[in-house]
Short mmCIF file of C-alpha atoms in Angstrom, two decimals:
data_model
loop_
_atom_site.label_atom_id
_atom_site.label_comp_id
_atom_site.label_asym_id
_atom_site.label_seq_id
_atom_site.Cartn_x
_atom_site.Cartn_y
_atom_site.Cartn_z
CA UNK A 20 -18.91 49.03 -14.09
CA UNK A 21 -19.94 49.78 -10.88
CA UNK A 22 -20.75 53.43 -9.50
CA UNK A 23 -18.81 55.23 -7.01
CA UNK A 24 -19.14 58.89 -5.61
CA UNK A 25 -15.58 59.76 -4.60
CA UNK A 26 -15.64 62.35 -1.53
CA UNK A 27 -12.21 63.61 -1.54
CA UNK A 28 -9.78 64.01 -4.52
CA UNK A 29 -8.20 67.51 -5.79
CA UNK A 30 -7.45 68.37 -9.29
CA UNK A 31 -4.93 70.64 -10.60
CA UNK A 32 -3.82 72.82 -13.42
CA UNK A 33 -0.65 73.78 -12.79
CA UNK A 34 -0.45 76.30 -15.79
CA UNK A 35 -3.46 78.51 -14.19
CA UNK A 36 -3.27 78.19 -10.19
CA UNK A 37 -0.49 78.89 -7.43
CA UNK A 38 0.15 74.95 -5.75
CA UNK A 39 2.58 76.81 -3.44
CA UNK A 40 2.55 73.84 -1.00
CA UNK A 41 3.17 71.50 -4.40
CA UNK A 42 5.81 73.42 -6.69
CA UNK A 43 7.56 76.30 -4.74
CA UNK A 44 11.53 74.66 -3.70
CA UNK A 45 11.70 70.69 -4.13
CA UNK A 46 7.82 70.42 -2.84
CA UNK A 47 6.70 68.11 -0.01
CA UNK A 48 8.86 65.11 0.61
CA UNK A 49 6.84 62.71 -0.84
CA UNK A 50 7.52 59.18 -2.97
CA UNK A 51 6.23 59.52 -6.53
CA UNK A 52 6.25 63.00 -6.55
CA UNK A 53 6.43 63.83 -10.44
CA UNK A 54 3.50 61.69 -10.65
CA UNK A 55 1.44 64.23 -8.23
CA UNK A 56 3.00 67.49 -9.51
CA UNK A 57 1.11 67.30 -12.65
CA UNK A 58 -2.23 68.54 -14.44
CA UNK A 59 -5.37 66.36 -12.93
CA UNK A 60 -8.78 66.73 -14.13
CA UNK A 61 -11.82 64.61 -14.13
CA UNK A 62 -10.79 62.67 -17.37
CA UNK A 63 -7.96 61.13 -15.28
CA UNK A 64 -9.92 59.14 -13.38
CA UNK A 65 -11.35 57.05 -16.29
CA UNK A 66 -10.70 53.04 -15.57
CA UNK A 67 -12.01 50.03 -16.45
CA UNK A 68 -13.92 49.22 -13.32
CA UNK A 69 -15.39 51.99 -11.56
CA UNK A 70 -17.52 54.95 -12.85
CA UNK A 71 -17.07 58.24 -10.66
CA UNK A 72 -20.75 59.28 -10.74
CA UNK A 73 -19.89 62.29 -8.57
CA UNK A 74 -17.17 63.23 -6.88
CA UNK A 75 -16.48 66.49 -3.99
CA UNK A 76 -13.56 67.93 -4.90
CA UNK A 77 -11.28 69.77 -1.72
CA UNK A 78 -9.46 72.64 -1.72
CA UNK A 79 -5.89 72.30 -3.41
CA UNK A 80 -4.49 76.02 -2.23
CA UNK A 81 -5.56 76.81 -6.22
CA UNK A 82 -4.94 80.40 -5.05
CA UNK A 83 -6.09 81.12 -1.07
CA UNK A 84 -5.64 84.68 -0.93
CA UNK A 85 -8.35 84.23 -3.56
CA UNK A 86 -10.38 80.72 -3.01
CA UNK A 87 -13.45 81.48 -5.17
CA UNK A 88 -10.65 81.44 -7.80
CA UNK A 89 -10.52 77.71 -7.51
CA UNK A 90 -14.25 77.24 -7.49
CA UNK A 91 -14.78 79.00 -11.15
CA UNK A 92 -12.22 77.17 -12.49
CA UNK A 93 -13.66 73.76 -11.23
CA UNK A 94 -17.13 75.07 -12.87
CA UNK A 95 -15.68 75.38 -16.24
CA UNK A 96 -13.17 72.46 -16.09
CA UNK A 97 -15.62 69.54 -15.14
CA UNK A 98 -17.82 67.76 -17.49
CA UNK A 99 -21.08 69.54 -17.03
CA UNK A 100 -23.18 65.94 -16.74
CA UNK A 101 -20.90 64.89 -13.96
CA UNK A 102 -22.17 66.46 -10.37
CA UNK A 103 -19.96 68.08 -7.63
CA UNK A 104 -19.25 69.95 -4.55
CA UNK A 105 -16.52 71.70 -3.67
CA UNK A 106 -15.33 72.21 -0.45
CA UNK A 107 -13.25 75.66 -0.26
CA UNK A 108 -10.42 77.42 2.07
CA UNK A 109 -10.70 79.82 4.71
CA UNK A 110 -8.30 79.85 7.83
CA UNK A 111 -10.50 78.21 10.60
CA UNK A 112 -9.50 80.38 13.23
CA UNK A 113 -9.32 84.08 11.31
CA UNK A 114 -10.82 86.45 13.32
CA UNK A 115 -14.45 86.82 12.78
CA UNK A 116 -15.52 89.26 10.72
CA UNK A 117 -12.45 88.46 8.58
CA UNK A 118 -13.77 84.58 8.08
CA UNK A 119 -17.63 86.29 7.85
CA UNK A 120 -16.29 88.70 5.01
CA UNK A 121 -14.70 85.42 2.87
CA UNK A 122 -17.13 83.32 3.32
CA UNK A 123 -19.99 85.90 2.31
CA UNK A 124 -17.87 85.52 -1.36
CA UNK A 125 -17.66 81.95 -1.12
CA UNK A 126 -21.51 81.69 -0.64
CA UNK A 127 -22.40 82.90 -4.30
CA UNK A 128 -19.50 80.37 -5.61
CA UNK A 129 -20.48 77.56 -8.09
CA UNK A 130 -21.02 73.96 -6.55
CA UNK A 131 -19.55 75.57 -2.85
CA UNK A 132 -20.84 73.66 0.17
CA UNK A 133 -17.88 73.94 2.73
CA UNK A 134 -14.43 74.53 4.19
CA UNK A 135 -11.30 72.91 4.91
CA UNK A 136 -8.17 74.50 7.13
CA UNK A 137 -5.36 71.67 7.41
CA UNK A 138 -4.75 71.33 11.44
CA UNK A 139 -2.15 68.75 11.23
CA UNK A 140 0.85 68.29 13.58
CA UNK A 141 0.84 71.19 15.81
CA UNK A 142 -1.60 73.09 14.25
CA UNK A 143 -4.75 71.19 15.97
CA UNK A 144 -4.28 73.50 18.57
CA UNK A 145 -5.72 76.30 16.02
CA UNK A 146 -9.25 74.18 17.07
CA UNK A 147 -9.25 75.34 20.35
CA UNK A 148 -8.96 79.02 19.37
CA UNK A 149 -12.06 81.06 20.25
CA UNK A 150 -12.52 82.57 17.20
CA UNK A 151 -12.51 78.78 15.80
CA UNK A 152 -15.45 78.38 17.66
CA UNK A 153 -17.15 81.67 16.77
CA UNK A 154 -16.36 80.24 12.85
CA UNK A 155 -18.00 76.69 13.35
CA UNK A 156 -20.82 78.02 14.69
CA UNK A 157 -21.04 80.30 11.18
CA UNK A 158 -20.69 77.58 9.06
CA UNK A 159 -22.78 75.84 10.83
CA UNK A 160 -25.37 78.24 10.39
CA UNK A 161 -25.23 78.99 6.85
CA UNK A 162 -26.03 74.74 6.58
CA UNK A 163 -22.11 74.52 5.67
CA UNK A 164 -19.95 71.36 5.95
CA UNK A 165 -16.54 71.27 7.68
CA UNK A 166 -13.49 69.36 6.82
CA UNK A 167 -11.72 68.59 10.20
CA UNK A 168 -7.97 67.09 8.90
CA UNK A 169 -6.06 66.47 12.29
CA UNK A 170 -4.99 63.39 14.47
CA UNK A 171 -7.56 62.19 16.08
CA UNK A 172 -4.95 61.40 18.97
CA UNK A 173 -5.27 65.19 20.14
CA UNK A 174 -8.27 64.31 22.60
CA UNK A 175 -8.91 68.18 22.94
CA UNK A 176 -9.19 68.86 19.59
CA UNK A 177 -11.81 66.39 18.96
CA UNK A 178 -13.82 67.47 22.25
CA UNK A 179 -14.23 71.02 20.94
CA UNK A 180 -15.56 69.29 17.62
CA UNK A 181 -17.68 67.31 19.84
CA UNK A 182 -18.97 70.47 21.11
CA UNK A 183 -19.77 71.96 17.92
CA UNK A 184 -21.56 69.40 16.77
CA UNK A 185 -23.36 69.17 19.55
CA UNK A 186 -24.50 72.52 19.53
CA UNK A 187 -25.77 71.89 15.84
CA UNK A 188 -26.99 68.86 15.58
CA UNK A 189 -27.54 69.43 11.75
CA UNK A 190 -23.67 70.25 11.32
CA UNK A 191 -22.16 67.82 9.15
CA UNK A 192 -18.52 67.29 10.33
CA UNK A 193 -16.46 64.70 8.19
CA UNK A 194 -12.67 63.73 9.86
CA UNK A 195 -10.84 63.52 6.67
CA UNK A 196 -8.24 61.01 6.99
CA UNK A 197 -9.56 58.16 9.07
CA UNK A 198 -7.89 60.85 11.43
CA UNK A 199 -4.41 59.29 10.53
CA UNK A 200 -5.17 56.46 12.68
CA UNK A 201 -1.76 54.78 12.96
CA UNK A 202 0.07 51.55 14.96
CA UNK A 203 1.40 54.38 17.75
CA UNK A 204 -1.00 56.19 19.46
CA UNK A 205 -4.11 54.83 21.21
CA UNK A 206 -7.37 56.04 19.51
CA UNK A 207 -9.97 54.20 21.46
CA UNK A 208 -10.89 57.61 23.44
CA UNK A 209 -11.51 59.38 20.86
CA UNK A 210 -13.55 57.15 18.54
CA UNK A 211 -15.59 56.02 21.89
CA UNK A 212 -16.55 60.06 21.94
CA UNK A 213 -17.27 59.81 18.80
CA UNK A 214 -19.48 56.82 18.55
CA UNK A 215 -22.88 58.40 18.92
CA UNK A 216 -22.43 61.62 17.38
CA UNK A 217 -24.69 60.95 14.48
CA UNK A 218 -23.42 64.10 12.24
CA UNK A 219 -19.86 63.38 12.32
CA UNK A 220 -18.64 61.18 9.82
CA UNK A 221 -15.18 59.70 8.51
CA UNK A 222 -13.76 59.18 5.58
CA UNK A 223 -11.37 55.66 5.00
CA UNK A 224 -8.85 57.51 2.86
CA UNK A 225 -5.25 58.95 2.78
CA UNK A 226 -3.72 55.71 4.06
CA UNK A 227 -0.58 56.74 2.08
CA UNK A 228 0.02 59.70 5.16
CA UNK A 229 0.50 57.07 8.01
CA UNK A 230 4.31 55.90 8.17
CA UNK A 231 3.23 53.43 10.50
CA UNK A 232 -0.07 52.89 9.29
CA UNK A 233 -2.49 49.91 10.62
CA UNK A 234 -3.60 47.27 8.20
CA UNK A 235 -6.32 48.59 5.98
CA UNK A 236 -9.11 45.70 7.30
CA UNK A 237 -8.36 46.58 10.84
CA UNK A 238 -8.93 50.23 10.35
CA UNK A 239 -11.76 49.32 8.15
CA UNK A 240 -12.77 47.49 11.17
CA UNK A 241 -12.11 49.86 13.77
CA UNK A 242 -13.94 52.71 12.36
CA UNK A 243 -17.27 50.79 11.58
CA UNK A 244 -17.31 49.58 15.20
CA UNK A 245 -17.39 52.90 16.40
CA UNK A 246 -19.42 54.79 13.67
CA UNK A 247 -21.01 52.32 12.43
CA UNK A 248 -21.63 51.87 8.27
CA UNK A 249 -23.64 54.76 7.89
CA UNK A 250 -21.13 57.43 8.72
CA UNK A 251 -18.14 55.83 6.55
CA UNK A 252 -16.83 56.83 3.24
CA UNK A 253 -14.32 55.63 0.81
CA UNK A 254 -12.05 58.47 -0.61
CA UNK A 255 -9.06 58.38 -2.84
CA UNK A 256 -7.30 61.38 -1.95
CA UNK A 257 -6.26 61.92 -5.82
CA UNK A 258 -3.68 62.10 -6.99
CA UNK A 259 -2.01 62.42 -3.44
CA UNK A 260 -2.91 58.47 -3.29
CA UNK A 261 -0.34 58.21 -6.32
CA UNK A 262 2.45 58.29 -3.83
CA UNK A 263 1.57 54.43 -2.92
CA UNK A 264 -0.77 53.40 -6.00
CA UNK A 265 -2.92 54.48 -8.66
CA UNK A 266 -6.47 55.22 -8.51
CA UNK A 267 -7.61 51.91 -10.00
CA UNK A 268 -6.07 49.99 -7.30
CA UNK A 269 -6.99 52.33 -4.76
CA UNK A 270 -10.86 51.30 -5.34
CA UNK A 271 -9.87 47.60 -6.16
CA UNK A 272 -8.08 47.69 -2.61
CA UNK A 273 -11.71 49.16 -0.92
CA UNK A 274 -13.65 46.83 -2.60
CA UNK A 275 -11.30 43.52 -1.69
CA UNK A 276 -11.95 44.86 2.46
CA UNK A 277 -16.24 44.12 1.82
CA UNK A 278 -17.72 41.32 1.14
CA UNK A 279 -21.21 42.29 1.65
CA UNK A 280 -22.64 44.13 -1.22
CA UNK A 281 -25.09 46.75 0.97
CA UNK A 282 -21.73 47.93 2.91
CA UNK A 283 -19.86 48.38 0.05
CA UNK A 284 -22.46 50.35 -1.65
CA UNK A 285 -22.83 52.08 1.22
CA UNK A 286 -19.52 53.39 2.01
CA UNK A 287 -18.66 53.49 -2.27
CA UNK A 288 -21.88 55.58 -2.45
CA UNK A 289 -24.65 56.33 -0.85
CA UNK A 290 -23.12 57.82 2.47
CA UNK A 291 -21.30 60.24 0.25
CA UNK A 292 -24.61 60.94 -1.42
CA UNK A 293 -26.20 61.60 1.69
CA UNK A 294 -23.78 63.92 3.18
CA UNK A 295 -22.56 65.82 0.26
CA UNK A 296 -25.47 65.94 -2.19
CA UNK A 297 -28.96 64.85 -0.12
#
């Protein structure tokens, strides 16, 4: 079997957290949706070909007035030979002392190591807030990763995470999403200000949110022309990847787009490693 560190799944328990997003009215409108609104835990993932050595687990609104919440049940729900991180919820653009206050409980948290605040849609313009700012610069002090999930079409959005990383060189900034790359916008201005920004990275994941999605290979393609293979990772996105196919063929699709072995293990593994875990 070959190894794999999987960057960005969520489980659930539906019987102990909220899922608000996932269970309150008819949930999102998504295919295969009884197949998503169910339990998910690490013995799920079992197949015949790939062995999750690790995996980063993110934040699955578990209970967000309460995100720590999430992060002890993770601790006692997960194998304790398997590693992982967890990457929590705070509202990116709270005011200050309000994100300061959450995060100071987050710190102490079992396997924590970072935050993600969905800025799809019309909500990327919550990056541009000041106090946004103010909060990068926090977590980018405490050593802290972010999870940036927003088009990368919105040009401003992606300047002030330019800046940010800029700022802190040692800020480790992942786009989650391939930054729903699609057939209908053009993304060559962003990825071109993204090219040499050595601690922003991308994950290859959540094709299954892009109606008009390009073809996997020529996204593949795209993104290690402009970040090269050292700051690409393969990511599931289970058991939101269920709406299209299971996780089996999810990896079995990654590993038909590289031929050469060092990429694959590359983006399968060690670039995960490196980001999440070195």
């Amino acid at each position: 079997m070959m190894q794999i560190i999987d960057p960005h799944l969520h489980f659930f328990d539906l019987s102990l957290g909220q899922y608000h997003w996932l269970t309150q009215g008819s949930g999102p409108n998504w295919p295969n949706l009884d197949k998503i609104k169910q339990n998910h835990h690490y013995a799920d993932l079992a197949n015949t070909k790939f062995a999750v050595h690790s995996f980063v687990h993110i934040e699955a609104g578990f209970n967000n007035a309460k995100p720590s919440a999430e992060l002890a049940w993770l601790a006692s729900s997960t194998p304790e030979h398997v590693p992982f991180k967890a990457i929590s919820y705070i509202q990116i653009d709270s005011e200050s002392d309000i994100f300061q206050q959450q995060l100071t409980e987050l710190l102490s948290a079992p396997n924590f190591i970072g935050i993600r605040d969905i800025t799809e849609g019309q909500d990327y313009l919550r990056l541009l807030s000041d106090n946004t700012k103010t909060n990068l610069n926090t977590l980018a002090e405490h050593g802290l990763v972010f999870e940036a999930q927003f088009e990368l079409c919105h040009l401003d959005a992606v300047k002030a995470l330019l800046k940010s990383a800029t700022l802190h060189p040692n800020f480790k900034i992942v786009i989650n999403h391939a930054g729903f790359i699609d057939n209908l916008h053009d993304y060559t201005s962003a990825l071109s200000l993204l090219r040499d920004t050595n601690n922003i990275f991308i994950k290859f994941s959540g094709q299954e949110h892009c109606a008009d999605a390009l073809c996997p290979k020529a996204k593949l393609n795209l993104l290690l022309e402009y970040f090269g293979e050292d700051r690409v990772m393969f990511a599931s996105n289970y058991p939101v990847c269920l709406m299209r196919e299971d996780y089996l063929k999810v990896w079995q699709g990654y590993r038909q787009l590289v031929d050469d072995y060092t990429t694959w293990h590359k983006l399968s593994f060690t670039n995960a490693e490196r980001f999440y875990f070195g």
